[in-house]
GROMACS .gro file of C-alpha atoms in nm:
model
  325
    1MET     CA    1   4.736  10.028  -4.685
    2ILE     CA    2   4.882   9.667  -4.508
    3LEU     CA    3   5.199   9.677  -4.738
    4THR     CA    4   5.286  10.078  -4.644
    5ILE     CA    5   5.184   9.958  -4.290
    6LEU     CA    6   5.445   9.643  -4.309
    7LYS     CA    7   5.680   9.855  -4.475
    8ARG     CA    8   5.675  10.145  -4.215
    9VAL     CA    9   5.717   9.918  -3.926
   10VAL     CA   10   6.043   9.795  -4.058
   11ILE     CA   11   6.158  10.181  -4.197
   12SER     CA   12   6.092  10.210  -3.782
   13VAL     CA   13   6.273   9.857  -3.717
   14VAL     CA   14   6.581   9.945  -3.965
   15ILE     CA   15   6.616  10.313  -3.747
   16THR     CA   16   6.584  10.186  -3.422
   17LEU     CA   17   6.865   9.914  -3.444
   18LEU     CA   18   7.101  10.198  -3.645
   19VAL     CA   19   7.019  10.430  -3.314
   20ALA     CA   20   7.144  10.122  -3.053
   21VAL     CA   21   7.400  10.040  -3.258
   22ALA     CA   22   7.591  10.451  -3.295
   23LEU     CA   23   7.414  10.395  -2.896
   24VAL     CA   24   7.637  10.116  -2.862
   25PHE     CA   25   7.954  10.255  -3.007
   26SER     CA   26   7.939  10.666  -2.913
   27GLN     CA   27   8.104  10.527  -2.623
   28SER     CA   28   8.403  10.257  -2.449
   29PRO     CA   29   8.576  10.316  -2.180
   30ARG     CA   30   8.896  10.477  -2.072
   31LYS     CA   31   9.135  10.414  -1.792
   32MET     CA   32   9.040  10.446  -1.437
   33ALA     CA   33   9.302  10.615  -1.187
   34GLY     CA   34   9.263  10.399  -0.902
   35GLU     CA   35   9.187  10.652  -0.615
   36GLY     CA   36   8.872  10.795  -0.493
   37GLY     CA   37   8.661  10.448  -0.462
   38LEU     CA   38   8.735  10.226  -0.209
   39ASP     CA   39   8.875  10.123   0.031
   40PHE     CA   40   8.995   9.786  -0.008
   41THR     CA   41   9.328   9.810   0.306
   42ARG     CA   42   9.163   9.626   0.554
   43GLN     CA   43   8.994   9.410   0.264
   44LEU     CA   44   9.361   9.275   0.160
   45GLU     CA   45   9.472   9.282   0.549
   46SER     CA   46   9.231   9.025   0.621
   47VAL     CA   47   9.355   8.724   0.450
   48GLY     CA   48   9.532   8.571   0.676
   49ASP     CA   49   9.943   8.378   0.521
   50ALA     CA   50   9.699   8.070   0.482
   51PRO     CA   51   9.421   8.132   0.285
   52ALA     CA   52   9.174   7.846   0.233
   53PRO     CA   53   9.272   7.670  -0.135
   54LEU     CA   54   9.138   7.640  -0.429
   55GLN     CA   55   8.964   7.304  -0.541
   56SER     CA   56   8.792   7.281  -0.876
   57VAL     CA   57   8.335   7.164  -0.956
   58PRO     CA   58   8.241   7.114  -1.286
   59MET     CA   59   7.956   7.312  -1.411
   60ARG     CA   60   7.745   7.170  -1.728
   61ASP     CA   61   7.930   7.312  -1.971
   62GLY     CA   62   8.301   7.162  -1.848
   63TYR     CA   63   8.415   7.574  -1.702
   64ALA     CA   64   8.600   7.400  -1.364
   65LEU     CA   65   8.433   7.679  -1.114
   66GLN     CA   66   8.612   7.699  -0.826
   67VAL     CA   67   8.571   7.715  -0.446
   68ARG     CA   68   8.723   7.767  -0.124
   69THR     CA   69   8.545   7.486   0.145
   70TYR     CA   70   8.520   7.557   0.491
   71GLY     CA   71   8.423   7.322   0.688
   72GLY     CA   72   8.124   7.219   0.961
   73ALA     CA   73   8.014   6.970   1.150
   74ASP     CA   74   7.663   6.743   1.112
   75ASP     CA   75   7.358   6.864   1.055
   76VAL     CA   76   7.374   7.295   1.024
   77PRO     CA   77   7.288   7.404   0.628
   78LEU     CA   78   7.515   7.521   0.385
   79LEU     CA   79   7.659   7.813   0.360
   80VAL     CA   80   7.639   7.986  -0.023
   81LEU     CA   81   7.923   8.308  -0.003
   82VAL     CA   82   7.901   8.491  -0.303
   83HIS     CA   83   8.180   8.791  -0.315
   84GLY     CA   84   8.056   9.147  -0.475
   85SER     CA   85   8.188   9.217  -0.804
   86GLY     CA   86   8.586   9.339  -0.848
   87TRP     CA   87   8.634   9.140  -0.623
   88HIS     CA   88   8.711   8.723  -0.569
   89GLY     CA   89   8.625   8.422  -0.312
   90LEU     CA   90   8.934   8.558  -0.011
   91GLN     CA   91   8.699   8.842   0.039
   92PHE     CA   92   8.544   8.595   0.264
   93ASP     CA   93   8.860   8.449   0.356
   94ASN     CA   94   8.808   8.529   0.696
   95LEU     CA   95   8.414   8.534   0.698
   96GLY     CA   96   8.449   8.130   0.676
   97LYS     CA   97   8.694   8.108   0.904
   98ALA     CA   98   8.519   8.232   1.141
   99LEU     CA   99   8.171   8.086   1.099
  100GLN     CA  100   8.370   7.738   1.101
  101GLY     CA  101   8.108   7.446   1.283
  102LYS     CA  102   7.757   7.618   1.242
  103ALA     CA  103   7.761   7.589   0.789
  104ASP     CA  104   7.919   7.352   0.538
  105ILE     CA  105   8.038   7.632   0.419
  106ILE     CA  106   8.212   7.678   0.014
  107VAL     CA  107   8.342   8.055  -0.205
  108PRO     CA  108   8.336   8.044  -0.562
  109ASP     CA  109   8.558   8.260  -0.767
  110LEU     CA  110   8.238   8.306  -0.976
  111ARG     CA  111   8.330   8.260  -1.317
  112GLY     CA  112   8.451   8.562  -1.476
  113HIS     CA  113   8.650   8.658  -1.166
  114GLY     CA  114   8.959   8.536  -0.889
  115THR     CA  115   9.306   8.391  -0.878
  116ALA     CA  116   9.291   8.054  -1.054
  117PRO     CA  117   9.563   8.171  -1.434
  118GLY     CA  118   9.330   8.084  -1.704
  119ARG     CA  119   8.968   8.029  -1.512
  120ARG     CA  120   8.808   8.418  -1.481
  121GLY     CA  121   8.764   8.504  -1.866
  122ASP     CA  122   8.305   8.622  -1.984
  123VAL     CA  123   8.010   8.425  -1.856
  124ASP     CA  124   7.848   8.310  -2.218
  125TYR     CA  125   7.507   8.380  -2.177
  126ILE     CA  126   7.255   8.605  -1.939
  127GLY     CA  127   7.197   8.399  -1.684
  128GLN     CA  128   7.481   8.177  -1.674
  129LEU     CA  129   7.609   8.289  -1.301
  130GLU     CA  130   7.265   8.147  -1.152
  131ASP     CA  131   7.304   7.842  -1.330
  132ASP     CA  132   7.692   7.811  -1.167
  133LEU     CA  133   7.597   7.866  -0.874
  134ALA     CA  134   7.314   7.643  -0.908
  135ASP     CA  135   7.583   7.289  -1.073
  136LEU     CA  136   7.760   7.445  -0.732
  137ILE     CA  137   7.451   7.396  -0.508
  138THR     CA  138   7.427   7.090  -0.629
  139ALA     CA  139   7.738   6.905  -0.602
  140VAL     CA  140   7.796   6.967  -0.283
  141ALA     CA  141   7.462   6.990  -0.095
  142LYS     CA  142   7.328   6.700   0.182
  143PRO     CA  143   7.084   6.571   0.091
  144ASP     CA  144   6.744   6.767   0.277
  145GLN     CA  145   7.065   6.957   0.371
  146LYS     CA  146   6.896   7.349   0.398
  147VAL     CA  147   7.020   7.570   0.168
  148VAL     CA  148   7.170   8.072   0.297
  149MET     CA  149   7.323   8.184  -0.014
  150ALA     CA  150   7.515   8.515   0.097
  151GLY     CA  151   7.660   8.777  -0.086
  152HIS     CA  152   7.794   9.061  -0.089
  153SER     CA  153   7.721   9.382  -0.280
  154SER     CA  154   7.628   9.236  -0.683
  155GLY     CA  155   7.689   8.900  -0.451
  156GLY     CA  156   7.474   8.979  -0.311
  157GLY     CA  157   7.226   9.151  -0.604
  158LEU     CA  158   7.324   8.795  -0.786
  159VAL     CA  159   7.134   8.661  -0.410
  160VAL     CA  160   6.876   8.840  -0.517
  161ARG     CA  161   6.843   8.772  -0.850
  162PHE     CA  162   6.880   8.418  -0.798
  163ALA     CA  163   6.584   8.420  -0.582
  164GLY     CA  164   6.407   8.592  -0.817
  165GLY     CA  165   6.481   8.271  -1.093
  166GLN     CA  166   6.406   7.930  -1.244
  167HIS     CA  167   6.630   7.865  -0.896
  168ALA     CA  168   6.426   7.936  -0.639
  169GLU     CA  169   6.367   7.692  -0.440
  170MET     CA  170   6.695   7.529  -0.469
  171ILE     CA  171   6.743   7.837  -0.077
  172ASP     CA  172   6.623   7.804   0.213
  173GLY     CA  173   6.778   8.174   0.346
  174ALA     CA  174   6.948   8.413   0.247
  175VAL     CA  175   7.184   8.693   0.388
  176LEU     CA  176   7.153   9.031   0.253
  177LEU     CA  177   7.558   9.229   0.250
  178ALA     CA  178   7.484   9.542   0.172
  179PRO     CA  179   7.344   9.388  -0.141
  180PHE     CA  180   7.361   9.602  -0.528
  181LEU     CA  181   6.899   9.616  -0.603
  182LYS     CA  182   6.951   9.808  -0.944
  183HIS     CA  183   7.108  10.136  -1.089
  184ASN     CA  184   6.728  10.268  -0.994
  185ALA     CA  185   6.705  10.149  -0.707
  186PRO     CA  186   6.613  10.397  -0.403
  187THR     CA  187   6.942  10.268  -0.248
  188THR     CA  188   7.160  10.324  -0.485
  189ARG     CA  189   7.418  10.647  -0.505
  190GLN     CA  190   7.594  10.775  -0.820
  191ASP     CA  191   7.795  10.602  -0.930
  192SER     CA  192   7.795  10.384  -0.599
  193GLY     CA  193   8.027  10.648  -0.475
  194GLY     CA  194   8.289  10.657  -0.715
  195TRP     CA  195   8.325  10.335  -0.687
  196THR     CA  196   8.169  10.241  -1.096
  197GLN     CA  197   8.161  10.430  -1.440
  198VAL     CA  198   7.879  10.309  -1.689
  199LEU     CA  199   7.878  10.325  -2.009
  200MET     CA  200   7.515  10.460  -1.963
  201ARG     CA  201   7.461  10.487  -2.361
  202ARG     CA  202   7.680  10.161  -2.501
  203ILE     CA  203   7.378   9.995  -2.193
  204ILE     CA  204   7.060  10.177  -2.388
  205GLY     CA  205   7.212  10.068  -2.749
  206LEU     CA  206   7.270   9.701  -2.563
  207SER     CA  207   6.904   9.694  -2.404
  208ILE     CA  208   6.786   9.741  -2.700
  209LEU     CA  209   6.930   9.530  -2.879
  210ASN     CA  210   6.840   9.291  -2.669
  211THR     CA  211   6.491   9.389  -2.723
  212PHE     CA  212   6.565   9.154  -3.063
  213ARG     CA  213   6.746   8.928  -2.914
  214ILE     CA  214   7.075   9.036  -3.080
  215THR     CA  215   7.333   8.918  -2.800
  216ALA     CA  216   7.596   8.990  -3.069
  217LEU     CA  217   7.742   9.239  -2.925
  218ASN     CA  218   7.649   9.114  -2.547
  219HIS     CA  219   8.078   9.059  -2.521
  220LEU     CA  220   8.176   9.437  -2.497
  221PRO     CA  221   8.297   9.601  -2.155
  222ILE     CA  222   7.880   9.849  -2.025
  223ILE     CA  223   8.118   9.889  -1.661
  224GLN     CA  224   8.433   9.963  -1.490
  225LEU     CA  225   8.606   9.898  -1.152
  226ASN     CA  226   8.732  10.229  -0.983
  227MET     CA  227   9.000   9.896  -0.770
  228PRO     CA  228   9.224  10.059  -0.665
  229LYS     CA  229   9.628  10.034  -0.726
  230VAL     CA  230   9.777   9.857  -0.428
  231VAL     CA  231   9.494   9.569  -0.570
  232LEU     CA  232   9.588   9.563  -0.958
  233GLU     CA  233   9.950   9.581  -0.853
  234GLY     CA  234   9.852   9.231  -0.713
  235THR     CA  235   9.948   9.311  -0.385
  236LEU     CA  236   9.942   8.890  -0.119
  237GLY     CA  237   9.877   8.787  -0.496
  238HIS     CA  238   9.543   8.903  -0.529
  239THR     CA  239   9.422   8.992  -0.886
  240ALA     CA  240   9.098   9.219  -0.995
  241THR     CA  241   8.806   9.240  -1.255
  242THR     CA  242   8.857   9.604  -1.402
  243SER     CA  243   8.576   9.561  -1.580
  244TYR     CA  244   8.239   9.356  -1.682
  245SER     CA  245   8.063   9.286  -2.046
  246TYR     CA  246   7.702   9.398  -2.105
  247ARG     CA  247   7.606   8.953  -2.060
  248LEU     CA  248   7.835   8.880  -1.715
  249ASN     CA  249   7.690   9.295  -1.605
  250GLU     CA  250   7.355   9.131  -1.624
  251SER     CA  251   7.374   8.837  -1.423
  252TYR     CA  252   7.541   8.981  -1.163
  253ALA     CA  253   7.225   9.147  -1.084
  254PRO     CA  254   6.798   9.151  -1.001
  255ARG     CA  255   6.609   9.176  -1.287
  256SER     CA  256   6.475   9.500  -1.418
  257ALA     CA  257   6.185   9.473  -1.230
  258TYR     CA  258   6.424   9.483  -0.973
  259LEU     CA  259   6.168   9.448  -0.650
  260ASP     CA  260   5.961   9.077  -0.784
  261ASP     CA  261   6.293   8.917  -0.762
  262ILE     CA  262   6.305   9.090  -0.384
  263ALA     CA  263   6.011   8.935  -0.315
  264ALA     CA  264   6.016   8.642  -0.433
  265LEU     CA  265   6.346   8.606  -0.137
  266PRO     CA  266   6.324   8.304   0.120
  267PRO     CA  267   6.362   8.421   0.478
  268PHE     CA  268   6.654   8.682   0.491
  269VAL     CA  269   6.882   8.913   0.679
  270LEU     CA  270   7.033   9.206   0.514
  271LEU     CA  271   7.327   9.363   0.741
  272ALA     CA  272   7.455   9.794   0.596
  273GLY     CA  273   7.708  10.065   0.677
  274LYS     CA  274   7.578  10.332   0.853
  275THR     CA  275   7.822  10.542   0.693
  276ASP     CA  276   7.832  10.230   0.349
  277GLU     CA  277   7.997  10.523   0.067
  278ALA     CA  278   7.813  10.214  -0.187
  279PHE     CA  279   7.443  10.282  -0.154
  280TYR     CA  280   7.189  10.473   0.108
  281ALA     CA  281   7.181  10.217   0.348
  282GLU     CA  282   6.849  10.378   0.531
  283GLN     CA  283   6.690  10.303   0.193
  284TYR     CA  284   6.726   9.953   0.205
  285ALA     CA  285   6.434   9.834   0.531
  286PRO     CA  286   6.160  10.115   0.273
  287THR     CA  287   6.211   9.953  -0.045
  288MET     CA  288   6.195   9.580  -0.006
  289ALA     CA  289   5.993   9.594   0.281
  290ALA     CA  290   5.681   9.715   0.060
  291VAL     CA  291   5.736   9.416  -0.084
  292THR     CA  292   5.859   9.063   0.075
  293ASP     CA  293   5.761   9.044   0.522
  294LYS     CA  294   5.996   8.745   0.521
  295GLY     CA  295   6.293   9.004   0.632
  296ARG     CA  296   6.546   9.150   0.874
  297TYR     CA  297   6.686   9.523   0.816
  298GLU     CA  298   7.000   9.603   1.080
  299LEU     CA  299   7.233   9.869   1.022
  300MET     CA  300   7.594   9.924   1.138
  301THR     CA  301   7.663  10.245   1.314
  302GLY     CA  302   8.098  10.276   1.195
  303ALA     CA  303   8.042  10.003   0.896
  304THR     CA  304   8.129  10.099   0.551
  305HIS     CA  305   8.041   9.909   0.224
  306LEU     CA  306   8.344   9.702   0.236
  307ASP     CA  307   8.364   9.674   0.626
  308ILE     CA  308   8.000   9.547   0.649
  309VAL     CA  309   8.246   9.128   0.583
  310ASP     CA  310   8.447   9.123   0.815
  311ASP     CA  311   8.290   9.303   1.163
  312PRO     CA  312   8.240   9.151   1.438
  313ARG     CA  313   7.922   9.170   1.449
  314THR     CA  314   7.752   9.042   1.072
  315LYS     CA  315   7.982   8.720   1.180
  316ALA     CA  316   7.718   8.730   1.562
  317ILE     CA  317   7.382   8.798   1.350
  318ILE     CA  318   7.483   8.555   1.064
  319GLU     CA  319   7.565   8.316   1.293
  320GLY     CA  320   7.210   8.301   1.480
  321PHE     CA  321   6.987   8.311   1.147
  322LEU     CA  322   7.206   8.016   1.093
  323ASN     CA  323   7.055   7.827   1.413
  324GLU     CA  324   6.788   7.904   1.243
  325PHE     CA  325   6.811   7.605   1.039
   0.00000   0.00000   0.00000
């Protein structure tokens, strides 16, 4: 009887794994149009002729994380700015300069992103982006300095993930700029409004394999980003990331139980444009306030998903928030 049960269990597991592998290889990336996604024109224009230079900060594995810094003053918090998907730290060059003196500002090119040759690559394991941010804070924060972490889009999702993870105690506040909460959250539009192409069958297959702790295929791409041609052609020397592996994509977003990560957030302010093309801005407050009372929500008339970063109202709201630390 026991042998029969074990045989059935083994057969079920084998069938499940075969189905998972079949799902993984039933989809593959396709060429993206480079049109119909987000408009990066103003983002490109916001970077001046003399952007802040890159510097290196070593991570625990020896990786040289590329960062930009914007000087602060005495008795100000550390502000870590986390860029959105497909992009890099230059997204915050204008905002970083505008907030100089209000915080010690550091902006990393997340692992898997950036303009420095040989510094893109991929993460090695799920959760490595959190470890990198923790290493960065440890390397640059002054004794007893308050730490505020801010992020745009997927960068905001990474801030939420960080708050729900093992390094949560390292941040005292958060600024969320139109954050990605999860693909199935009420805030997310289909394919993020044409910004992404998601290989859903591959994701399902890899999720099943990871349930069995099989990670050998986690390097495969599972999401493509519809970066516009003006970015892909390297305008102003910028370099885009056009696809994410399973392990990078998982590292860059809240966990499956995303409401638990949201509930763990420290005091935060959330900003979104009322004309956001990627997310339903009006859904942030009801979704997040259901699990936390630590947030303030600001919806900006006339601002799009990318506009929110350089909107003068954003600078003013962040300044006010920083003054609380």
